[in-house]
Amino acid sequence: MKEEKMCPVCNRPFSWRKKWKKNWDEVKYCSERCRRNRSKLKNAESEDH
């Protein structure tokens, strides 16, 4: 079975992909869309505090 991680932006699991073979440890987001929207995640966290 392939490894899975949780995307911090959309809170969905995503699986290992061949294109991430060399940098799987650094991969944090499931998609380019979530990577671009990571600033919205930070804004939501700051509003909670």
mmCIF file of C-alpha atoms in Angstrom:
data_model
loop_
_atom_site.group_PDB
_atom_site.id
_atom_site.type_symbol
_atom_site.label_atom_id
_atom_site.label_comp_id
_atom_site.label_asym_id
_atom_site.label_seq_id
_atom_site.Cartn_x
_atom_site.Cartn_y
_atom_site.Cartn_z
ATOM 1 C CA MET A 1 0.000 0.000 0.000
ATOM 2 C CA LYS A 2 1.175 3.511 -0.800
ATOM 3 C CA GLU A 3 1.758 6.057 1.916
ATOM 4 C CA GLU A 4 -0.856 8.684 2.651
ATOM 5 C CA LYS A 5 -0.742 12.153 4.174
ATOM 6 C CA MET A 6 -3.412 14.637 5.182
ATOM 7 C CA CYS A 7 -3.575 17.944 3.362
ATOM 8 C CA PRO A 8 -3.607 20.795 5.935
ATOM 9 C CA VAL A 9 -5.718 23.014 3.651
ATOM 10 C CA CYS A 10 -8.594 20.739 2.601
ATOM 11 C CA ASN A 11 -8.169 18.065 5.326
ATOM 12 C CA ARG A 12 -8.349 15.263 2.788
ATOM 13 C CA PRO A 13 -5.965 12.319 2.545
ATOM 14 C CA PHE A 14 -3.703 12.103 -0.473
ATOM 15 C CA SER A 15 -1.476 9.298 -1.661
ATOM 16 C CA TRP A 16 2.096 9.023 -2.789
ATOM 17 C CA ARG A 17 2.654 9.822 -6.462
ATOM 18 C CA LYS A 18 5.534 8.862 -8.680
ATOM 19 C CA LYS A 19 6.380 12.521 -9.365
ATOM 20 C CA TRP A 20 6.920 13.017 -5.589
ATOM 21 C CA LYS A 21 9.350 10.087 -5.375
ATOM 22 C CA LYS A 22 12.406 12.231 -4.604
ATOM 23 C CA ASN A 23 10.766 14.689 -2.218
ATOM 24 C CA TRP A 24 7.834 12.893 -0.547
ATOM 25 C CA ASP A 25 9.027 14.054 2.887
ATOM 26 C CA GLU A 26 8.667 17.707 1.825
ATOM 27 C CA VAL A 27 5.246 17.315 0.176
ATOM 28 C CA LYS A 28 2.575 18.987 2.324
ATOM 29 C CA TYR A 29 -0.306 19.769 -0.018
ATOM 30 C CA CYS A 30 -2.418 17.449 -2.145
ATOM 31 C CA SER A 31 -2.604 19.790 -5.118
ATOM 32 C CA GLU A 32 -1.378 23.015 -6.633
ATOM 33 C CA ARG A 33 -4.714 24.568 -5.704
ATOM 34 C CA CYS A 34 -4.215 23.778 -2.008
ATOM 35 C CA ARG A 35 -0.622 24.976 -2.151
ATOM 36 C CA ARG A 36 -1.799 28.316 -3.552
ATOM 37 C CA ASN A 37 -4.545 28.560 -0.918
ATOM 38 C CA ARG A 38 -2.249 27.875 2.037
ATOM 39 C CA SER A 39 -2.424 31.555 3.015
ATOM 40 C CA LYS A 40 -6.163 31.116 3.621
ATOM 41 C CA LEU A 41 -5.320 28.335 6.066
ATOM 42 C CA LYS A 42 -3.008 30.639 8.014
ATOM 43 C CA ASN A 43 -5.688 33.346 8.085
ATOM 44 C CA ALA A 44 -8.261 30.884 9.450
ATOM 45 C CA GLU A 45 -5.854 29.729 12.171
ATOM 46 C CA SER A 46 -5.125 33.286 13.284
ATOM 47 C CA GLU A 47 -8.858 34.071 13.511
ATOM 48 C CA ASP A 48 -9.346 31.164 15.931
ATOM 49 C CA HIS A 49 -6.944 32.671 18.474
#
